[in-house]
Coordinates of C-alpha atoms in Angstrom, one line a residue:
M1 CA 4.3 -9.4 24.6
K2 CA 3.5 -6.6 27.0
S3 CA 4.1 -7.4 30.7
F4 CA 2.9 -5.5 33.8
N5 CA 4.8 -4.1 36.8
N6 CA 3.9 -2.1 39.9
L7 CA 0.7 -3.9 40.6
Y8 CA 1.2 -4.8 44.2
E9 CA 0.2 -1.4 45.6
Q10 CA -3.1 -1.7 43.8
I11 CA -3.8 -5.1 45.5
Y12 CA -3.3 -3.9 49.0
N13 CA -5.0 -0.6 48.4
F14 CA -7.7 -0.2 51.1
D15 CA -10.5 0.5 48.6
N16 CA -9.6 -2.6 46.6
L17 CA -9.6 -4.7 49.8
H18 CA -13.0 -3.3 50.8
L19 CA -14.3 -4.0 47.3
A20 CA -12.8 -7.5 47.6
Y21 CA -14.7 -8.0 50.9
L22 CA -18.0 -7.0 49.3
K23 CA -17.5 -9.4 46.4
A24 CA -16.3 -12.2 48.6
R25 CA -19.4 -12.0 50.9
K26 CA -21.9 -11.9 48.1
N27 CA -24.7 -14.4 48.8
K28 CA -22.8 -15.4 52.0
R29 CA -23.2 -12.3 54.2
Y30 CA -25.1 -14.1 57.0
K31 CA -22.7 -17.0 57.3
K32 CA -21.0 -17.2 60.7
E33 CA -17.4 -16.5 59.6
V34 CA -18.6 -13.6 57.3
L35 CA -20.5 -12.1 60.2
E36 CA -17.5 -12.4 62.5
F37 CA -15.2 -10.8 59.9
S38 CA -17.8 -8.0 59.3
S39 CA -18.2 -7.2 63.0
N40 CA -14.9 -5.5 63.1
L41 CA -14.4 -4.8 59.4
E42 CA -12.0 -1.9 59.3
E43 CA -9.6 -3.5 61.7
R44 CA -9.6 -6.8 59.9
L45 CA -9.1 -5.2 56.5
I46 CA -6.2 -3.1 57.9
G47 CA -4.8 -6.3 59.3
L48 CA -4.9 -8.0 55.9
Q49 CA -3.4 -4.8 54.3
N50 CA -0.5 -4.9 56.7
E51 CA 0.1 -8.6 56.0
L52 CA 0.3 -7.8 52.3
I53 CA 2.5 -4.7 52.7
W54 CA 5.0 -6.6 54.9
Q55 CA 4.6 -9.8 52.8
T56 CA 3.8 -11.9 55.9
Y57 CA 0.5 -13.3 54.6
K58 CA 0.2 -17.0 55.0
P59 CA -2.9 -18.9 53.8
G60 CA -5.3 -20.4 56.3
R61 CA -6.2 -24.1 56.6
Y62 CA -8.3 -25.5 53.9
R63 CA -11.6 -27.2 54.7
E64 CA -12.0 -30.3 52.6
F65 CA -15.3 -31.9 51.4
Y66 CA -16.5 -33.9 48.4
V67 CA -19.2 -33.2 45.9
H68 CA -20.8 -35.9 43.6
D69 CA -22.2 -34.3 40.5
P70 CA -21.8 -36.8 38.9
K71 CA -18.1 -37.2 39.3
T72 CA -16.6 -37.2 42.8
R73 CA -14.6 -34.0 43.3
L74 CA -12.5 -32.9 46.2
I75 CA -13.3 -29.3 47.0
L76 CA -11.0 -27.2 49.2
S77 CA -12.4 -24.1 50.9
L78 CA -10.4 -21.4 52.5
P79 CA -11.4 -19.2 55.5
F80 CA -13.2 -16.0 54.6
R81 CA -10.2 -13.8 55.2
D82 CA -8.2 -15.7 52.6
R83 CA -11.0 -15.4 50.1
V84 CA -10.9 -11.6 50.5
I85 CA -7.1 -11.8 49.7
H86 CA -7.8 -13.9 46.6
Q87 CA -10.6 -11.5 45.4
A88 CA -8.2 -8.5 45.9
L89 CA -5.6 -10.2 43.7
Y90 CA -8.2 -11.2 41.2
N91 CA -9.5 -7.6 40.9
V92 CA -6.1 -6.4 39.8
V93 CA -4.7 -9.2 37.6
E94 CA -7.8 -10.7 36.0
P95 CA -8.2 -7.8 33.5
I96 CA -4.6 -8.3 32.4
F97 CA -5.2 -11.9 31.4
E98 CA -8.8 -11.4 30.2
S99 CA -7.4 -9.3 27.3
T100 CA -5.4 -12.3 26.1
F101 CA -8.2 -14.8 26.1
I102 CA -10.0 -15.8 22.8
S103 CA -13.6 -14.9 22.4
D104 CA -14.7 -18.5 22.2
S105 CA -13.6 -19.5 25.7
F106 CA -16.7 -19.3 27.9
A107 CA -15.9 -20.5 31.5
C108 CA -15.7 -18.1 34.5
R109 CA -15.7 -14.9 32.4
K110 CA -18.0 -11.9 32.3
N111 CA -20.9 -12.1 29.8
K112 CA -20.0 -15.7 28.9
G113 CA -21.2 -18.9 30.6
T114 CA -22.7 -22.3 29.6
L115 CA -25.7 -21.0 27.6
A116 CA -23.5 -18.6 25.6
G117 CA -21.1 -21.5 24.9
V118 CA -24.0 -23.8 23.8
K119 CA -25.3 -21.1 21.4
R120 CA -21.9 -20.3 20.0
N121 CA -21.3 -24.0 19.2
E122 CA -24.8 -24.2 17.7
K123 CA -24.1 -21.2 15.5
F124 CA -20.9 -22.9 14.2
L125 CA -22.7 -26.2 13.6
L126 CA -25.4 -24.4 11.4
K127 CA -22.7 -22.5 9.5
E128 CA -20.9 -25.8 8.6
L129 CA -24.1 -27.6 7.7
N130 CA -25.1 -24.8 5.3
K131 CA -21.9 -25.5 3.4
N132 CA -21.5 -29.3 3.8
K133 CA -23.8 -32.4 4.0
E134 CA -21.9 -33.8 6.9
V135 CA -20.2 -32.2 9.9
F136 CA -18.0 -34.0 12.3
C137 CA -17.2 -33.1 15.9
L138 CA -14.0 -33.5 17.9
K139 CA -15.0 -33.5 21.5
M140 CA -12.1 -33.3 24.0
D141 CA -11.9 -33.4 27.8
I142 CA -8.8 -33.1 29.9
R143 CA -8.1 -35.9 32.3
K144 CA -8.6 -34.6 35.9
Y145 CA -7.7 -31.1 34.8
F146 CA -7.5 -29.1 38.0
Y147 CA -5.6 -31.8 39.8
N148 CA -3.0 -32.1 37.0
I149 CA -2.1 -28.4 36.5
D150 CA 1.6 -28.2 37.0
H151 CA 2.7 -25.5 39.5
E152 CA 5.9 -24.6 37.7
V153 CA 4.3 -24.5 34.3
L154 CA 1.5 -22.3 35.6
K155 CA 4.0 -19.9 37.3
N156 CA 6.0 -19.5 34.1
L157 CA 2.8 -18.8 32.1
I158 CA 1.8 -16.1 34.6
R159 CA 5.3 -14.5 34.4
K160 CA 4.8 -13.9 30.7
K161 CA 2.4 -11.1 31.6
I162 CA 3.4 -10.1 35.1
R163 CA 6.8 -9.0 36.2
C164 CA 5.9 -7.3 39.5
K165 CA 8.0 -9.4 42.0
R166 CA 5.8 -8.9 45.0
T167 CA 2.6 -9.7 43.1
L168 CA 4.3 -12.8 41.7
G169 CA 5.4 -13.7 45.3
L170 CA 1.7 -13.5 46.4
I171 CA 0.6 -15.6 43.5
D172 CA 3.2 -18.2 44.2
V173 CA 2.1 -18.4 47.9
I174 CA -1.5 -19.1 46.7
I175 CA -0.5 -21.6 44.1
D176 CA 1.6 -23.5 46.6
S177 CA -0.9 -23.2 49.4
T178 CA -1.9 -26.9 49.3
E179 CA 0.2 -30.0 49.4
N180 CA -2.2 -31.7 46.9
P181 CA -1.1 -31.8 43.3
G182 CA -2.8 -29.3 40.9
I183 CA -4.8 -26.3 42.2
P184 CA -7.9 -26.3 44.5
V185 CA -11.2 -26.4 42.7
G186 CA -12.9 -24.1 45.2
N187 CA -10.6 -21.0 44.9
L188 CA -11.6 -18.0 42.9
T189 CA -8.0 -17.6 41.7
S190 CA -8.1 -21.3 40.5
Q191 CA -10.7 -20.4 37.9
L192 CA -8.4 -17.7 36.5
F193 CA -5.3 -19.8 36.7
A194 CA -7.1 -22.7 34.9
N195 CA -8.1 -20.3 32.0
I196 CA -4.5 -19.0 31.8
Y197 CA -3.2 -22.5 31.5
L198 CA -5.5 -23.6 28.7
N199 CA -5.3 -20.3 27.0
E200 CA -2.1 -21.7 25.5
V201 CA -4.1 -24.5 24.0
D202 CA -6.7 -22.0 22.7
H203 CA -4.1 -20.1 20.7
F204 CA -2.4 -23.2 19.5
I205 CA -5.8 -24.5 18.1
K206 CA -6.8 -21.2 16.6
E207 CA -3.5 -19.8 15.3
K208 CA -1.3 -22.9 14.7
L209 CA -3.9 -25.4 13.6
R210 CA -6.3 -22.7 12.2
A211 CA -9.4 -24.5 13.4
K212 CA -12.2 -22.1 12.6
Y213 CA -15.0 -23.6 14.7
F214 CA -13.6 -24.1 18.1
V215 CA -15.4 -23.6 21.5
R216 CA -14.0 -24.2 25.0
Y217 CA -15.7 -24.2 28.4
M218 CA -12.9 -24.8 30.9
D219 CA -11.5 -28.3 30.0
D220 CA -14.4 -29.2 27.7
M221 CA -13.5 -28.5 24.1
I222 CA -15.3 -28.8 20.8
I223 CA -14.0 -28.5 17.2
L224 CA -16.3 -28.8 14.2
H225 CA -15.1 -29.7 10.7
N226 CA -16.5 -31.3 7.5
D227 CA -13.5 -33.7 7.3
K228 CA -13.2 -36.2 10.0
Y229 CA -9.7 -37.1 9.0
Q230 CA -8.6 -33.5 9.5
L231 CA -10.1 -33.7 13.0
W232 CA -8.1 -36.9 13.8
K233 CA -4.9 -35.2 12.5
W234 CA -5.6 -32.2 14.8
L235 CA -6.3 -34.5 17.7
S236 CA -2.9 -36.0 17.4
E237 CA -1.3 -32.6 17.3
I238 CA -3.3 -31.4 20.3
R239 CA -2.3 -34.4 22.3
G240 CA 1.4 -33.6 21.5
F241 CA 0.9 -29.9 22.5
L242 CA -0.8 -30.9 25.8
K243 CA 2.2 -32.9 26.8
T244 CA 4.2 -29.6 26.9
L245 CA 1.7 -28.6 29.6
R246 CA 1.9 -32.0 31.3
L247 CA -1.7 -32.7 30.5
E248 CA -3.5 -35.5 28.6
L249 CA -7.0 -36.1 27.3
N250 CA -9.3 -38.6 28.9
E251 CA -11.0 -41.6 27.4
K252 CA -14.2 -39.7 26.5
T253 CA -12.3 -37.8 23.8
S254 CA -13.7 -38.8 20.4
V255 CA -14.5 -37.9 16.8
F256 CA -18.1 -38.5 15.6
N257 CA -20.8 -37.4 13.2
S258 CA -22.7 -34.4 14.5
R259 CA -26.0 -36.0 13.4
K260 CA -25.7 -38.2 16.6
G261 CA -26.1 -35.0 18.6
I262 CA -23.3 -33.1 20.5
D263 CA -23.4 -33.6 24.2
F264 CA -22.0 -30.2 25.5
L265 CA -22.6 -28.1 28.6
G266 CA -25.8 -29.8 29.8
Y267 CA -27.5 -30.1 26.5
R268 CA -27.5 -32.5 23.5
Q269 CA -27.4 -30.3 20.3
F270 CA -28.8 -31.2 16.9
S271 CA -28.9 -29.2 13.8
N272 CA -32.4 -27.6 14.5
Y273 CA -33.1 -28.3 18.2
R274 CA -31.5 -29.2 21.5
I275 CA -32.6 -31.3 24.5
L276 CA -31.4 -31.8 28.0
R277 CA -28.6 -34.3 28.3
K278 CA -29.8 -37.7 29.6
R279 CA -27.7 -37.5 32.8
I280 CA -29.4 -34.2 33.8
I281 CA -32.9 -35.6 33.1
K282 CA -32.3 -38.8 35.1
K283 CA -30.8 -36.7 38.0
N284 CA -33.9 -34.6 38.1
Y285 CA -36.2 -37.6 38.0
R286 CA -34.3 -39.2 41.0
K287 CA -34.4 -35.9 42.9
F288 CA -38.2 -35.4 42.6
N289 CA -38.9 -39.0 43.4
K290 CA -36.8 -38.6 46.5
F291 CA -38.8 -35.4 47.4
I292 CA -42.0 -37.4 47.2
K293 CA -40.7 -40.3 49.4
S294 CA -39.2 -37.9 52.0
E295 CA -42.2 -35.6 52.0
A296 CA -40.1 -32.5 51.2
S297 CA -41.5 -29.0 51.7
I298 CA -43.3 -27.1 49.0
V299 CA -40.5 -24.5 49.1
Q300 CA -37.8 -27.1 48.6
I301 CA -39.6 -28.7 45.7
N302 CA -40.5 -25.4 44.1
N303 CA -36.8 -24.2 44.3
S304 CA -35.7 -27.3 42.4
L305 CA -38.5 -27.0 39.9
Q306 CA -37.6 -23.4 39.1
S307 CA -34.0 -24.5 38.5
L308 CA -35.3 -27.2 36.1
F309 CA -37.5 -24.6 34.4
G310 CA -34.4 -22.4 33.9
Q311 CA -32.7 -25.2 32.0
C312 CA -35.8 -26.4 30.1
K313 CA -36.7 -23.0 28.7
H314 CA -33.6 -23.1 26.4
C315 CA -34.4 -26.5 24.9
N316 CA -37.1 -28.9 23.7
S317 CA -38.4 -30.2 27.1
K318 CA -42.1 -30.8 27.1
Q319 CA -41.7 -34.5 27.7
V320 CA -39.3 -33.9 30.6
L321 CA -41.7 -31.5 32.3
S322 CA -44.7 -33.8 31.7
N323 CA -42.8 -36.6 33.4
V324 CA -41.9 -34.5 36.4
E325 CA -45.5 -33.5 36.7
N326 CA -46.5 -37.2 36.7
I327 CA -43.9 -37.8 39.4
L328 CA -45.2 -35.0 41.7
G329 CA -48.8 -35.7 40.9
E330 CA -51.5 -33.4 39.7
K331 CA -52.5 -32.2 43.2
L332 CA -49.0 -31.3 44.3
W333 CA -48.1 -29.8 40.9
A334 CA -51.2 -27.5 41.2
Q335 CA -50.3 -26.7 44.9
I336 CA -46.8 -25.6 43.9
F337 CA -48.0 -23.2 41.3
L338 CA -50.7 -21.8 43.6
S339 CA -48.3 -21.2 46.5

């Protein structure tokens, strides 16, 4: 396997740091800490550059908060200057690992995403149904994935492709930047590290098990096959392989007939159509009911409505939109579209 050296100079190169700054501030340029950093940009970038050159960089303090969507997740957010460092590292090392990823991994990658993952799985389902009367689905989900990524296992996987000692030193500092187990959900580098970690599973499933119809979006994984007993056998082998990475599947992992619909990446997929998953539908109903009770602004309601339209245009959703219209009322619905 080819490995890479002499990367560190590329990371602290001033042009790379400036590009990292531009990417890190995207959609955040008017936030207070971004404005403060930008007010003396050249000096601050040179300061970061010197910290990298002399290997004195130490991560700032994480800001902690929780999100509930629907699971409660602890999010750790670094100061803006640290996010510039992460982006600078990402710019250099991400292409190295991107070339090792399988084409059917869809999370946190260019030209991929949830809709691409849904369409790929749908294509696989139709292919199997053209050959077989019944198609079964193995749906897998890692138990608390980000929080259970083992630091030492991750470092060893990264060292398979990178042998530049100073780059590895920076990566180790970032991986060990929190006392919490696993890696922080909020870091840009965590998205890459998480894909590197499960890339081992991707290649095991595709090359060792030779599962033809496999799709992964971060820790959500789908395998389709006409033989449910083959899927149960593969599931046992996958559980064993995951133990080598110190991971395990959660209780939602199951094998079922695809005729029931495959709940994957926000949609429920059937052979000839897809609908929004029930959880997303109920969440939107609650949101719009809350808007009515709190007398939310037209702008706020319209922003949420446009987001729902974005999801609904890719599935059968007439009933969902009709119900939302009823919640908002004919007058408010018309007012939104005339505004």
